[in-house]
PDB file of C-alpha atoms in Angstrom:
ATOM      1  CA  UNK A1305     -22.320 -32.885  -5.647  1.00 38.00           C
ATOM      2  CA  UNK A1306     -24.536 -32.788  -8.701  1.00 48.00           C
ATOM      3  CA  UNK A1307     -22.814 -31.124 -11.640  1.00 51.00           C
ATOM      4  CA  UNK A1308     -24.720 -28.564 -13.661  1.00 63.00           C
ATOM      5  CA  UNK A1309     -24.390 -26.371 -16.699  1.00 83.00           C
ATOM      6  CA  UNK A1310     -25.461 -22.770 -17.040  1.00 86.00           C
ATOM      7  CA  UNK A1311     -26.233 -20.477 -19.965  1.00 87.00           C
ATOM      8  CA  UNK A1312     -27.949 -17.170 -20.673  1.00 88.00           C
ATOM      9  CA  UNK A1313     -30.908 -16.913 -23.041  1.00 84.00           C
ATOM     10  CA  UNK A1314     -33.683 -14.508 -23.982  1.00 84.00           C
ATOM     11  CA  UNK A1315     -37.353 -15.274 -23.449  1.00 80.00           C
ATOM     12  CA  UNK A1316     -39.274 -12.537 -25.232  1.00 76.00           C
ATOM     13  CA  UNK A1317     -37.708  -9.354 -23.826  1.00 71.00           C
ATOM     14  CA  UNK A1318     -36.547 -11.057 -20.650  1.00 77.00           C
ATOM     15  CA  UNK A1319     -33.009 -12.231 -19.911  1.00 83.00           C
ATOM     16  CA  UNK A1320     -33.003 -15.615 -18.198  1.00 84.00           C
ATOM     17  CA  UNK A1321     -30.232 -17.760 -16.725  1.00 88.00           C
ATOM     18  CA  UNK A1322     -30.899 -21.433 -17.487  1.00 89.00           C
ATOM     19  CA  UNK A1323     -29.265 -23.941 -15.161  1.00 88.00           C
ATOM     20  CA  UNK A1324     -29.564 -27.631 -16.033  1.00 89.00           C
ATOM     21  CA  UNK A1325     -28.750 -30.554 -13.771  1.00 88.00           C
ATOM     22  CA  UNK A1326     -29.992 -34.045 -12.873  1.00 86.00           C
ATOM     23  CA  UNK A1327     -33.363 -32.729 -11.730  1.00 85.00           C
ATOM     24  CA  UNK A1328     -36.518 -33.845 -13.563  1.00 86.00           C
ATOM     25  CA  UNK A1329     -38.734 -30.736 -13.383  1.00 85.00           C
ATOM     26  CA  UNK A1330     -38.644 -27.170 -14.657  1.00 85.00           C
ATOM     27  CA  UNK A1331     -38.808 -24.341 -12.114  1.00 83.00           C
ATOM     28  CA  UNK A1332     -38.149 -20.596 -11.991  1.00 81.00           C
ATOM     29  CA  UNK A1333     -37.099 -18.190  -9.277  1.00 76.00           C
ATOM     30  CA  UNK A1334     -35.571 -14.776  -8.698  1.00 69.00           C
ATOM     31  CA  UNK A1335     -32.291 -14.565  -6.790  1.00 63.00           C
ATOM     32  CA  UNK A1336     -31.274 -11.903  -4.250  1.00 51.00           C
ATOM     33  CA  UNK A1337     -29.902  -9.671  -7.039  1.00 54.00           C
ATOM     34  CA  UNK A1338     -33.122  -9.779  -9.056  1.00 59.00           C
ATOM     35  CA  UNK A1339     -31.815 -12.212 -11.671  1.00 74.00           C
ATOM     36  CA  UNK A1340     -34.303 -14.683 -13.181  1.00 82.00           C
ATOM     37  CA  UNK A1341     -33.114 -18.259 -12.765  1.00 85.00           C
ATOM     38  CA  UNK A1342     -34.764 -21.194 -14.577  1.00 86.00           C
ATOM     39  CA  UNK A1343     -33.721 -24.669 -13.428  1.00 88.00           C
ATOM     40  CA  UNK A1344     -34.446 -27.738 -15.513  1.00 87.00           C
ATOM     41  CA  UNK A1345     -33.321 -31.220 -16.598  1.00 90.00           C
ATOM     42  CA  UNK A1346     -30.156 -31.655 -18.620  1.00 90.00           C
ATOM     43  CA  UNK A1347     -32.092 -32.036 -21.880  1.00 89.00           C
ATOM     44  CA  UNK A1348     -33.782 -28.626 -21.442  1.00 88.00           C
ATOM     45  CA  UNK A1349     -33.255 -26.598 -24.626  1.00 87.00           C
ATOM     46  CA  UNK A1350     -33.664 -22.897 -25.301  1.00 86.00           C
ATOM     47  CA  UNK A1351     -36.794 -23.477 -27.397  1.00 85.00           C
ATOM     48  CA  UNK A1352     -38.415 -25.466 -24.551  1.00 85.00           C
ATOM     49  CA  UNK A1353     -38.019 -22.476 -22.253  1.00 83.00           C
ATOM     50  CA  UNK A1354     -39.291 -20.178 -25.021  1.00 84.00           C
ATOM     51  CA  UNK A1355     -42.390 -22.340 -25.495  1.00 84.00           C
ATOM     52  CA  UNK A1356     -42.989 -22.194 -21.747  1.00 83.00           C
ATOM     53  CA  UNK A1357     -42.967 -18.389 -21.845  1.00 82.00           C
ATOM     54  CA  UNK A1358     -46.539 -18.038 -20.539  1.00 82.00           C
ATOM     55  CA  UNK A1359     -45.781 -20.414 -17.675  1.00 81.00           C
ATOM     56  CA  UNK A1360     -42.619 -18.462 -16.883  1.00 80.00           C
ATOM     57  CA  UNK A1361     -44.440 -15.126 -16.783  1.00 77.00           C
ATOM     58  CA  UNK A1362     -47.133 -16.568 -14.496  1.00 76.00           C
ATOM     59  CA  UNK A1363     -44.467 -17.989 -12.233  1.00 74.00           C
ATOM     60  CA  UNK A1364     -42.605 -14.673 -12.017  1.00 71.00           C
ATOM     61  CA  UNK A1365     -45.850 -12.786 -11.350  1.00 68.00           C
ATOM     62  CA  UNK A1366     -46.642 -15.136  -8.457  1.00 66.00           C
ATOM     63  CA  UNK A1367     -43.145 -14.681  -7.028  1.00 64.00           C
ATOM     64  CA  UNK A1368     -43.422 -10.904  -7.316  1.00 58.00           C
ATOM     65  CA  UNK A1369     -46.838 -10.868  -5.633  1.00 57.00           C
ATOM     66  CA  UNK A1370     -45.525 -12.836  -2.662  1.00 58.00           C
ATOM     67  CA  UNK A1371     -42.154 -11.086  -2.319  1.00 59.00           C
ATOM     68  CA  UNK A1372     -41.893  -8.862   0.770  1.00 63.00           C
ATOM     69  CA  UNK A1373     -41.418  -5.152   0.132  1.00 65.00           C
ATOM     70  CA  UNK A1374     -38.654  -5.264   2.743  1.00 67.00           C
ATOM     71  CA  UNK A1375     -39.189  -1.812   4.282  1.00 82.00           C
ATOM     72  CA  UNK A1376     -36.366   0.039   6.009  1.00 84.00           C
ATOM     73  CA  UNK A1377     -36.808   1.350   9.536  1.00 88.00           C
ATOM     74  CA  UNK A1378     -34.932   4.331  10.960  1.00 86.00           C
ATOM     75  CA  UNK A1379     -33.720   4.331  14.528  1.00 88.00           C
ATOM     76  CA  UNK A1380     -35.368   7.596  15.525  1.00 88.00           C
ATOM     77  CA  UNK A1381     -37.955   8.442  18.142  1.00 88.00           C
ATOM     78  CA  UNK A1382     -41.455   8.016  16.701  1.00 89.00           C
ATOM     79  CA  UNK A1383     -40.646   5.300  14.148  1.00 91.00           C
ATOM     80  CA  UNK A1384     -43.502   2.785  14.075  1.00 92.00           C
ATOM     81  CA  UNK A1385     -43.101  -0.990  14.386  1.00 95.00           C
ATOM     82  CA  UNK A1386     -45.957  -3.488  14.160  1.00 94.00           C
ATOM     83  CA  UNK A1387     -46.285  -5.819  17.153  1.00 96.00           C
ATOM     84  CA  UNK A1388     -49.044  -8.465  17.120  1.00 95.00           C
ATOM     85  CA  UNK A1389     -50.835  -6.423  14.469  1.00 93.00           C
ATOM     86  CA  UNK A1390     -50.780  -3.168  16.439  1.00 93.00           C
ATOM     87  CA  UNK A1391     -48.481  -0.149  16.025  1.00 93.00           C
ATOM     88  CA  UNK A1392     -45.745   0.398  18.599  1.00 94.00           C
ATOM     89  CA  UNK A1393     -43.821   3.665  18.695  1.00 94.00           C
ATOM     90  CA  UNK A1394     -40.052   3.530  19.037  1.00 94.00           C
ATOM     91  CA  UNK A1395     -38.593   5.409  21.988  1.00 93.00           C
ATOM     92  CA  UNK A1396     -34.846   5.645  22.445  1.00 92.00           C
ATOM     93  CA  UNK A1397     -33.901   5.449  26.114  1.00 91.00           C
ATOM     94  CA  UNK A1398     -30.794   6.114  28.183  1.00 87.00           C
ATOM     95  CA  UNK A1399     -30.699   2.643  29.738  1.00 85.00           C
ATOM     96  CA  UNK A1400     -27.263   1.065  30.033  1.00 82.00           C
ATOM     97  CA  UNK A1401     -28.680  -2.366  29.158  1.00 84.00           C
ATOM     98  CA  UNK A1402     -29.039  -2.943  25.404  1.00 85.00           C
ATOM     99  CA  UNK A1403     -32.236  -5.006  25.587  1.00 92.00           C
ATOM    100  CA  UNK A1404     -35.299  -3.871  23.607  1.00 94.00           C
ATOM    101  CA  UNK A1405     -38.513  -3.858  25.661  1.00 95.00           C
ATOM    102  CA  UNK A1406     -42.193  -3.502  24.770  1.00 95.00           C
ATOM    103  CA  UNK A1407     -44.040  -1.294  27.254  1.00 94.00           C
ATOM    104  CA  UNK A1408     -47.663  -1.104  26.161  1.00 93.00           C
ATOM    105  CA  UNK A1409     -47.645   0.736  22.829  1.00 93.00           C
ATOM    106  CA  UNK A1410     -44.049   1.948  23.334  1.00 95.00           C
ATOM    107  CA  UNK A1411     -41.103  -0.019  21.980  1.00 96.00           C
ATOM    108  CA  UNK A1412     -38.120   1.024  24.078  1.00 95.00           C
ATOM    109  CA  UNK A1413     -34.620   0.634  22.658  1.00 94.00           C
ATOM    110  CA  UNK A1414     -31.512   1.887  24.496  1.00 92.00           C
ATOM    111  CA  UNK A1415     -29.547   4.526  22.624  1.00 88.00           C
ATOM    112  CA  UNK A1416     -26.380   2.536  23.142  1.00 86.00           C
ATOM    113  CA  UNK A1417     -27.838  -0.193  20.915  1.00 87.00           C
ATOM    114  CA  UNK A1418     -29.401   2.250  18.435  1.00 87.00           C
ATOM    115  CA  UNK A1419     -25.987   3.620  17.465  1.00 81.00           C
ATOM    116  CA  UNK A1420     -25.047   0.257  15.944  1.00 80.00           C
ATOM    117  CA  UNK A1421     -27.408  -1.085  13.239  1.00 82.00           C
ATOM    118  CA  UNK A1422     -26.326  -4.705  13.696  1.00 83.00           C
ATOM    119  CA  UNK A1423     -26.818  -4.549  17.472  1.00 86.00           C
ATOM    120  CA  UNK A1424     -30.156  -2.758  17.177  1.00 90.00           C
ATOM    121  CA  UNK A1425     -31.411  -5.255  14.594  1.00 90.00           C
ATOM    122  CA  UNK A1426     -30.480  -8.190  16.817  1.00 91.00           C
ATOM    123  CA  UNK A1427     -32.135  -6.677  19.881  1.00 94.00           C
ATOM    124  CA  UNK A1428     -35.366  -6.056  17.953  1.00 95.00           C
ATOM    125  CA  UNK A1429     -35.276  -9.550  16.452  1.00 94.00           C
ATOM    126  CA  UNK A1430     -34.806 -10.978  19.949  1.00 95.00           C
ATOM    127  CA  UNK A1431     -37.833  -9.015  21.126  1.00 96.00           C
ATOM    128  CA  UNK A1432     -40.037 -10.290  18.292  1.00 96.00           C
ATOM    129  CA  UNK A1433     -38.766 -13.832  18.905  1.00 96.00           C
ATOM    130  CA  UNK A1434     -39.716 -13.593  22.575  1.00 96.00           C
ATOM    131  CA  UNK A1435     -43.163 -12.211  21.722  1.00 96.00           C
ATOM    132  CA  UNK A1436     -43.820 -15.015  19.239  1.00 96.00           C
ATOM    133  CA  UNK A1437     -42.484 -17.671  21.623  1.00 96.00           C
ATOM    134  CA  UNK A1438     -44.912 -16.468  24.296  1.00 96.00           C
ATOM    135  CA  UNK A1439     -47.782 -16.653  21.805  1.00 96.00           C
ATOM    136  CA  UNK A1440     -46.802 -20.189  20.821  1.00 96.00           C
ATOM    137  CA  UNK A1441     -46.727 -21.275  24.455  1.00 95.00           C
ATOM    138  CA  UNK A1442     -50.307 -20.054  24.812  1.00 94.00           C
ATOM    139  CA  UNK A1443     -51.725 -21.413  21.534  1.00 95.00           C
ATOM    140  CA  UNK A1444     -49.624 -24.252  20.117  1.00 94.00           C
ATOM    141  CA  UNK A1445     -51.133 -26.975  22.294  1.00 93.00           C
ATOM    142  CA  UNK A1446     -54.628 -26.245  21.028  1.00 94.00           C
ATOM    143  CA  UNK A1447     -53.418 -26.194  17.422  1.00 95.00           C
ATOM    144  CA  UNK A1448     -51.601 -29.491  17.919  1.00 93.00           C
ATOM    145  CA  UNK A1449     -54.808 -31.163  19.050  1.00 94.00           C
ATOM    146  CA  UNK A1450     -56.349 -30.394  15.652  1.00 94.00           C
ATOM    147  CA  UNK A1451     -53.795 -32.699  13.990  1.00 93.00           C
ATOM    148  CA  UNK A1452     -53.699 -35.226  16.852  1.00 92.00           C
ATOM    149  CA  UNK A1453     -50.237 -33.968  17.929  1.00 91.00           C
ATOM    150  CA  UNK A1454     -50.767 -32.448  21.379  1.00 88.00           C
ATOM    151  CA  UNK A1455     -46.978 -32.275  21.820  1.00 90.00           C
ATOM    152  CA  UNK A1456     -46.435 -30.312  18.601  1.00 93.00           C
ATOM    153  CA  UNK A1457     -43.277 -28.257  19.064  1.00 93.00           C
ATOM    154  CA  UNK A1458     -42.028 -25.061  17.463  1.00 94.00           C
ATOM    155  CA  UNK A1459     -38.902 -22.946  17.482  1.00 94.00           C
ATOM    156  CA  UNK A1460     -38.171 -19.427  16.282  1.00 94.00           C
ATOM    157  CA  UNK A1461     -35.728 -18.822  13.441  1.00 91.00           C
ATOM    158  CA  UNK A1462     -33.678 -15.632  13.833  1.00 86.00           C
ATOM    159  CA  UNK A1463     -32.175 -15.835  10.371  1.00 73.00           C
ATOM    160  CA  UNK A1464     -32.824 -12.736   8.276  1.00 54.00           C
ATOM    161  CA  UNK A1465     -34.025 -14.759   5.287  1.00 57.00           C
ATOM    162  CA  UNK A1466     -35.925 -18.017   5.529  1.00 58.00           C
ATOM    163  CA  UNK A1467     -39.388 -19.412   4.839  1.00 78.00           C
ATOM    164  CA  UNK A1468     -42.166 -18.031   6.993  1.00 90.00           C
ATOM    165  CA  UNK A1469     -42.984 -21.419   8.524  1.00 93.00           C
ATOM    166  CA  UNK A1470     -41.584 -24.860   7.790  1.00 91.00           C
ATOM    167  CA  UNK A1471     -42.507 -28.218   9.274  1.00 92.00           C
ATOM    168  CA  UNK A1472     -40.028 -30.996   9.988  1.00 90.00           C
ATOM    169  CA  UNK A1473     -41.172 -34.588  10.658  1.00 88.00           C
ATOM    170  CA  UNK A1474     -39.311 -34.744  13.990  1.00 88.00           C
ATOM    171  CA  UNK A1475     -38.382 -31.162  14.911  1.00 88.00           C
ATOM    172  CA  UNK A1476     -41.847 -29.666  14.487  1.00 92.00           C
ATOM    173  CA  UNK A1477     -42.422 -26.135  13.227  1.00 95.00           C
ATOM    174  CA  UNK A1478     -39.793 -23.484  12.523  1.00 94.00           C
ATOM    175  CA  UNK A1479     -41.300 -20.002  12.585  1.00 95.00           C
ATOM    176  CA  UNK A1480     -39.730 -16.808  11.231  1.00 94.00           C
ATOM    177  CA  UNK A1481     -39.157 -14.161  13.916  1.00 95.00           C
ATOM    178  CA  UNK A1482     -40.844 -11.449  11.794  1.00 93.00           C
ATOM    179  CA  UNK A1483     -44.236 -13.153  12.202  1.00 95.00           C
ATOM    180  CA  UNK A1484     -44.472 -11.527  15.609  1.00 96.00           C
ATOM    181  CA  UNK A1485     -45.661  -8.476  13.669  1.00 96.00           C
ATOM    182  CA  UNK A1486     -48.857 -10.238  12.533  1.00 95.00           C
ATOM    183  CA  UNK A1487     -52.180 -10.140  14.374  1.00 96.00           C
ATOM    184  CA  UNK A1488     -52.759 -13.292  16.389  1.00 96.00           C
ATOM    185  CA  UNK A1489     -55.480 -14.578  14.052  1.00 96.00           C
ATOM    186  CA  UNK A1490     -53.265 -14.215  10.970  1.00 96.00           C
ATOM    187  CA  UNK A1491     -50.319 -15.966  12.615  1.00 96.00           C
ATOM    188  CA  UNK A1492     -52.627 -18.828  13.466  1.00 96.00           C
ATOM    189  CA  UNK A1493     -53.975 -18.838   9.887  1.00 95.00           C
ATOM    190  CA  UNK A1494     -50.426 -19.182   8.561  1.00 94.00           C
ATOM    191  CA  UNK A1495     -49.791 -22.123  10.896  1.00 95.00           C
ATOM    192  CA  UNK A1496     -53.081 -23.674   9.751  1.00 95.00           C
ATOM    193  CA  UNK A1497     -51.942 -23.202   6.149  1.00 92.00           C
ATOM    194  CA  UNK A1498     -48.663 -24.993   6.913  1.00 93.00           C
ATOM    195  CA  UNK A1499     -50.469 -27.880   8.615  1.00 94.00           C
ATOM    196  CA  UNK A1500     -53.169 -28.105   5.908  1.00 93.00           C
ATOM    197  CA  UNK A1501     -55.908 -27.175   8.381  1.00 94.00           C
ATOM    198  CA  UNK A1502     -59.098 -25.202   7.813  1.00 93.00           C
ATOM    199  CA  UNK A1503     -59.013 -21.477   7.003  1.00 93.00           C
ATOM    200  CA  UNK A1504     -59.836 -19.117   9.876  1.00 93.00           C
ATOM    201  CA  UNK A1505     -58.817 -15.708   8.456  1.00 92.00           C
ATOM    202  CA  UNK A1506     -58.869 -13.853   5.147  1.00 92.00           C
ATOM    203  CA  UNK A1507     -55.959 -15.416   3.199  1.00 88.00           C
ATOM    204  CA  UNK A1508     -55.661 -12.423   0.852  1.00 85.00           C
ATOM    205  CA  UNK A1509     -55.258 -10.013   3.752  1.00 89.00           C
ATOM    206  CA  UNK A1510     -52.679 -12.340   5.281  1.00 90.00           C
ATOM    207  CA  UNK A1511     -50.676 -12.416   2.043  1.00 86.00           C
ATOM    208  CA  UNK A1512     -50.836  -8.610   1.842  1.00 84.00           C
ATOM    209  CA  UNK A1513     -49.557  -8.286   5.421  1.00 88.00           C
ATOM    210  CA  UNK A1514     -46.773 -10.783   4.791  1.00 88.00           C
ATOM    211  CA  UNK A1515     -45.519  -8.646   1.905  1.00 83.00           C
ATOM    212  CA  UNK A1516     -45.232  -5.655   4.249  1.00 86.00           C
ATOM    213  CA  UNK A1517     -43.401  -7.291   7.150  1.00 90.00           C
ATOM    214  CA  UNK A1518     -40.251  -5.598   8.369  1.00 91.00           C
ATOM    215  CA  UNK A1519     -37.366  -8.043   7.899  1.00 87.00           C
ATOM    216  CA  UNK A1520     -34.600  -6.286   9.776  1.00 87.00           C
ATOM    217  CA  UNK A1521     -33.398  -3.581   7.385  1.00 84.00           C
ATOM    218  CA  UNK A1522     -32.222  -0.591   9.419  1.00 85.00           C
ATOM    219  CA  UNK A1523     -30.914   2.843   8.443  1.00 78.00           C
ATOM    220  CA  UNK A1524     -29.268   5.167  10.912  1.00 71.00           C
ATOM    221  CA  UNK A1525     -30.781   8.660  10.879  1.00 69.00           C
ATOM    222  CA  UNK A1526     -28.810  11.020   8.690  1.00 60.00           C
ATOM    223  CA  UNK A1527     -27.797  14.356  10.191  1.00 55.00           C
ATOM    224  CA  UNK A1528     -30.107  17.149   9.023  1.00 56.00           C
ATOM    225  CA  UNK A1529     -27.090  19.212   8.008  1.00 57.00           C
ATOM    226  CA  UNK A1530     -23.870  18.307   6.236  1.00 70.00           C
ATOM    227  CA  UNK A1531     -22.371  21.802   6.333  1.00 83.00           C
ATOM    228  CA  UNK A1532     -19.151  22.391   8.291  1.00 89.00           C
ATOM    229  CA  UNK A1533     -19.182  23.898  11.760  1.00 91.00           C
ATOM    230  CA  UNK A1534     -20.245  27.554  11.414  1.00 90.00           C
ATOM    231  CA  UNK A1535     -17.507  28.679  13.829  1.00 92.00           C
ATOM    232  CA  UNK A1536     -14.375  26.630  13.126  1.00 92.00           C
ATOM    233  CA  UNK A1537     -15.385  25.126   9.718  1.00 92.00           C
ATOM    234  CA  UNK A1538     -14.717  21.572  10.918  1.00 92.00           C
ATOM    235  CA  UNK A1539     -16.215  19.097   8.397  1.00 91.00           C
ATOM    236  CA  UNK A1540     -19.018  16.883   9.641  1.00 88.00           C
ATOM    237  CA  UNK A1541     -17.896  13.936  11.823  1.00 86.00           C
ATOM    238  CA  UNK A1542     -14.499  15.529  12.567  1.00 91.00           C
ATOM    239  CA  UNK A1543     -13.172  17.233  15.698  1.00 91.00           C
ATOM    240  CA  UNK A1544     -13.757  20.931  16.280  1.00 92.00           C
ATOM    241  CA  UNK A1545     -10.791  23.287  16.228  1.00 90.00           C
ATOM    242  CA  UNK A1546      -9.277  23.955  19.660  1.00 86.00           C
ATOM    243  CA  UNK A1547     -10.592  27.525  19.900  1.00 86.00           C
ATOM    244  CA  UNK A1548     -14.102  26.797  18.541  1.00 92.00           C
ATOM    245  CA  UNK A1549     -16.896  28.559  20.480  1.00 91.00           C
ATOM    246  CA  UNK A1550     -19.473  25.929  19.461  1.00 93.00           C
ATOM    247  CA  UNK A1551     -17.476  22.906  20.643  1.00 92.00           C
ATOM    248  CA  UNK A1552     -18.512  21.367  23.952  1.00 92.00           C
ATOM    249  CA  UNK A1553     -16.283  19.709  26.546  1.00 92.00           C
ATOM    250  CA  UNK A1554     -16.646  15.931  26.523  1.00 91.00           C
ATOM    251  CA  UNK A1555     -16.294  15.881  30.308  1.00 90.00           C
ATOM    252  CA  UNK A1556     -18.732  18.629  31.333  1.00 90.00           C
ATOM    253  CA  UNK A1557     -21.013  19.276  28.355  1.00 91.00           C
ATOM    254  CA  UNK A1558     -20.358  23.015  28.663  1.00 90.00           C
ATOM    255  CA  UNK A1559     -18.582  25.264  26.191  1.00 90.00           C
ATOM    256  CA  UNK A1560     -14.911  24.446  25.922  1.00 89.00           C
ATOM    257  CA  UNK A1561     -12.598  27.054  27.447  1.00 77.00           C
ATOM    258  CA  UNK A1562      -9.203  26.258  28.935  1.00 76.00           C
ATOM    259  CA  UNK A1563      -9.724  22.560  28.203  1.00 82.00           C
ATOM    260  CA  UNK A1564      -7.247  19.869  27.302  1.00 75.00           C
ATOM    261  CA  UNK A1565      -7.218  18.495  23.760  1.00 73.00           C
ATOM    262  CA  UNK A1566      -8.437  15.067  24.936  1.00 82.00           C
ATOM    263  CA  UNK A1567     -11.870  16.482  25.835  1.00 90.00           C
ATOM    264  CA  UNK A1568     -12.595  17.833  22.350  1.00 90.00           C
ATOM    265  CA  UNK A1569     -15.824  16.769  20.640  1.00 91.00           C
ATOM    266  CA  UNK A1570     -16.960  16.055  17.085  1.00 91.00           C
ATOM    267  CA  UNK A1571     -19.083  18.289  14.865  1.00 91.00           C
ATOM    268  CA  UNK A1572     -22.193  16.217  14.111  1.00 87.00           C
ATOM    269  CA  UNK A1573     -23.868  18.677  11.772  1.00 86.00           C
ATOM    270  CA  UNK A1574     -26.112  20.028  14.552  1.00 88.00           C
ATOM    271  CA  UNK A1575     -25.576  22.504  17.359  1.00 91.00           C
ATOM    272  CA  UNK A1576     -24.902  20.798  20.712  1.00 93.00           C
ATOM    273  CA  UNK A1577     -28.165  20.148  22.560  1.00 93.00           C
ATOM    274  CA  UNK A1578     -30.527  20.549  19.598  1.00 90.00           C
ATOM    275  CA  UNK A1579     -31.412  16.855  19.464  1.00 88.00           C
ATOM    276  CA  UNK A1580     -32.070  16.710  23.233  1.00 91.00           C
ATOM    277  CA  UNK A1581     -34.299  19.817  23.122  1.00 91.00           C
ATOM    278  CA  UNK A1582     -36.374  18.194  20.388  1.00 87.00           C
ATOM    279  CA  UNK A1583     -36.607  14.933  22.306  1.00 85.00           C
ATOM    280  CA  UNK A1584     -37.645  16.548  25.604  1.00 87.00           C
ATOM    281  CA  UNK A1585     -39.850  19.225  24.024  1.00 87.00           C
ATOM    282  CA  UNK A1586     -37.764  22.182  25.213  1.00 91.00           C
ATOM    283  CA  UNK A1587     -38.717  25.171  23.048  1.00 92.00           C
ATOM    284  CA  UNK A1588     -39.030  28.900  23.663  1.00 92.00           C
ATOM    285  CA  UNK A1589     -39.871  32.047  21.724  1.00 91.00           C
ATOM    286  CA  UNK A1590     -39.111  35.753  22.136  1.00 90.00           C
ATOM    287  CA  UNK A1591     -41.749  38.098  23.609  1.00 89.00           C
ATOM    288  CA  UNK A1592     -41.635  41.783  24.663  1.00 87.00           C
ATOM    289  CA  UNK A1593     -40.958  40.550  28.196  1.00 86.00           C
ATOM    290  CA  UNK A1594     -38.230  38.097  27.270  1.00 88.00           C
ATOM    291  CA  UNK A1595     -38.306  34.446  26.209  1.00 91.00           C
ATOM    292  CA  UNK A1596     -41.207  32.192  27.192  1.00 92.00           C
ATOM    293  CA  UNK A1597     -41.704  28.393  26.866  1.00 91.00           C
ATOM    294  CA  UNK A1598     -43.690  27.315  23.809  1.00 89.00           C
ATOM    295  CA  UNK A1599     -44.538  24.384  21.549  1.00 84.00           C
ATOM    296  CA  UNK A1600     -42.350  23.233  18.692  1.00 81.00           C
ATOM    297  CA  UNK A1601     -44.877  24.347  16.057  1.00 73.00           C
ATOM    298  CA  UNK A1602     -45.489  27.817  17.539  1.00 76.00           C
ATOM    299  CA  UNK A1603     -44.346  30.810  15.458  1.00 80.00           C
ATOM    300  CA  UNK A1604     -40.700  31.814  16.080  1.00 84.00           C
ATOM    301  CA  UNK A1605     -40.114  28.737  18.256  1.00 87.00           C
ATOM    302  CA  UNK A1606     -36.491  27.870  18.931  1.00 90.00           C
ATOM    303  CA  UNK A1607     -34.535  25.391  21.038  1.00 93.00           C
ATOM    304  CA  UNK A1608     -34.522  26.275  24.740  1.00 94.00           C
ATOM    305  CA  UNK A1609     -30.889  25.591  25.624  1.00 94.00           C
ATOM    306  CA  UNK A1610     -31.186  27.380  28.994  1.00 93.00           C
ATOM    307  CA  UNK A1611     -33.889  24.967  30.126  1.00 93.00           C
ATOM    308  CA  UNK A1612     -31.870  22.061  28.765  1.00 94.00           C
ATOM    309  CA  UNK A1613     -28.968  22.884  31.088  1.00 92.00           C
ATOM    310  CA  UNK A1614     -31.340  23.738  33.941  1.00 92.00           C
ATOM    311  CA  UNK A1615     -33.345  20.488  33.821  1.00 92.00           C
ATOM    312  CA  UNK A1616     -30.714  18.046  32.585  1.00 93.00           C
ATOM    313  CA  UNK A1617     -27.344  16.592  33.507  1.00 93.00           C
ATOM    314  CA  UNK A1618     -24.437  15.822  31.205  1.00 92.00           C
ATOM    315  CA  UNK A1619     -23.985  12.061  30.693  1.00 90.00           C
ATOM    316  CA  UNK A1620     -20.303  11.478  29.972  1.00 88.00           C
ATOM    317  CA  UNK A1621     -20.816   7.907  28.758  1.00 84.00           C
ATOM    318  CA  UNK A1622     -23.652   8.805  26.364  1.00 84.00           C
ATOM    319  CA  UNK A1623     -22.135  12.212  25.480  1.00 88.00           C
ATOM    320  CA  UNK A1624     -25.501  13.939  25.715  1.00 90.00           C
ATOM    321  CA  UNK A1625     -27.808  15.764  28.127  1.00 92.00           C
ATOM    322  CA  UNK A1626     -30.220  13.545  30.078  1.00 91.00           C
ATOM    323  CA  UNK A1627     -33.217  14.535  32.181  1.00 88.00           C
ATOM    324  CA  UNK A1628     -32.711  14.696  35.915  1.00 84.00           C
ATOM    325  CA  UNK A1629     -34.650  12.018  37.751  1.00 70.00           C
TER     326      UNK A1629
END
């Protein structure tokens, strides 16, 4: 292993970590924590780095311009994901399989996977990998002919952080899974760039799209309320009190009565059934002749819990109401 030394110095108003080793060139980068790292030969002195201030600033500007914004996606119905350059709307389903599926402009993800960020991320990455692999099967042969390599191969990298595309002398191309979000023409342009081929798409637009790719960061939706249960005062994410009128039975989905303690449920911050009513569009409003169905944005609209229990069944495994088939 090559030994190295490390010290902290100031370049103008910027704090820089200088690492020297047996290398022969000077380079700069920004690590995962945002620290500026300059690497250079062993004879690199503080004043050399100071004299290269303009070069350093240009280098950092280039890194910043090409660094992805790393957006965060929420696992809620209606969240938008880019697929082949087109928007796909997330829809959480009640499937027992955890596999993510693209159905036209709908990206379907089972709820069972959406409750676990790591599982959901992996399922979505697998979907993008499959989409990109299909594209490569259709287009890679033609690209390989341009460099006299009709058998040019490629594999998908499912690592969260890697280069967009790398080329190995014997293993061919390694392509980042997130590139399945790009339009077909821009993905091909990036491959052309890697293989030093002619330009076929606007490189500036490609760079802009690369900075906005989703790289797997996921946030679970936060409950809209953090107040305790209005009946038994149970704190959020804790069990209701035994005599709570709001608590539902984990076995039946109905209000708990003479139930056993092992069927108690947790206060989520929302009344039972609210989330399902919003998902299925079950709303009603009062009229002189009683309640009538309405839209969510109509005046005095409220959740239609009667319709929820009329048109749905209680799913014990999912612990929620699901539409009758």
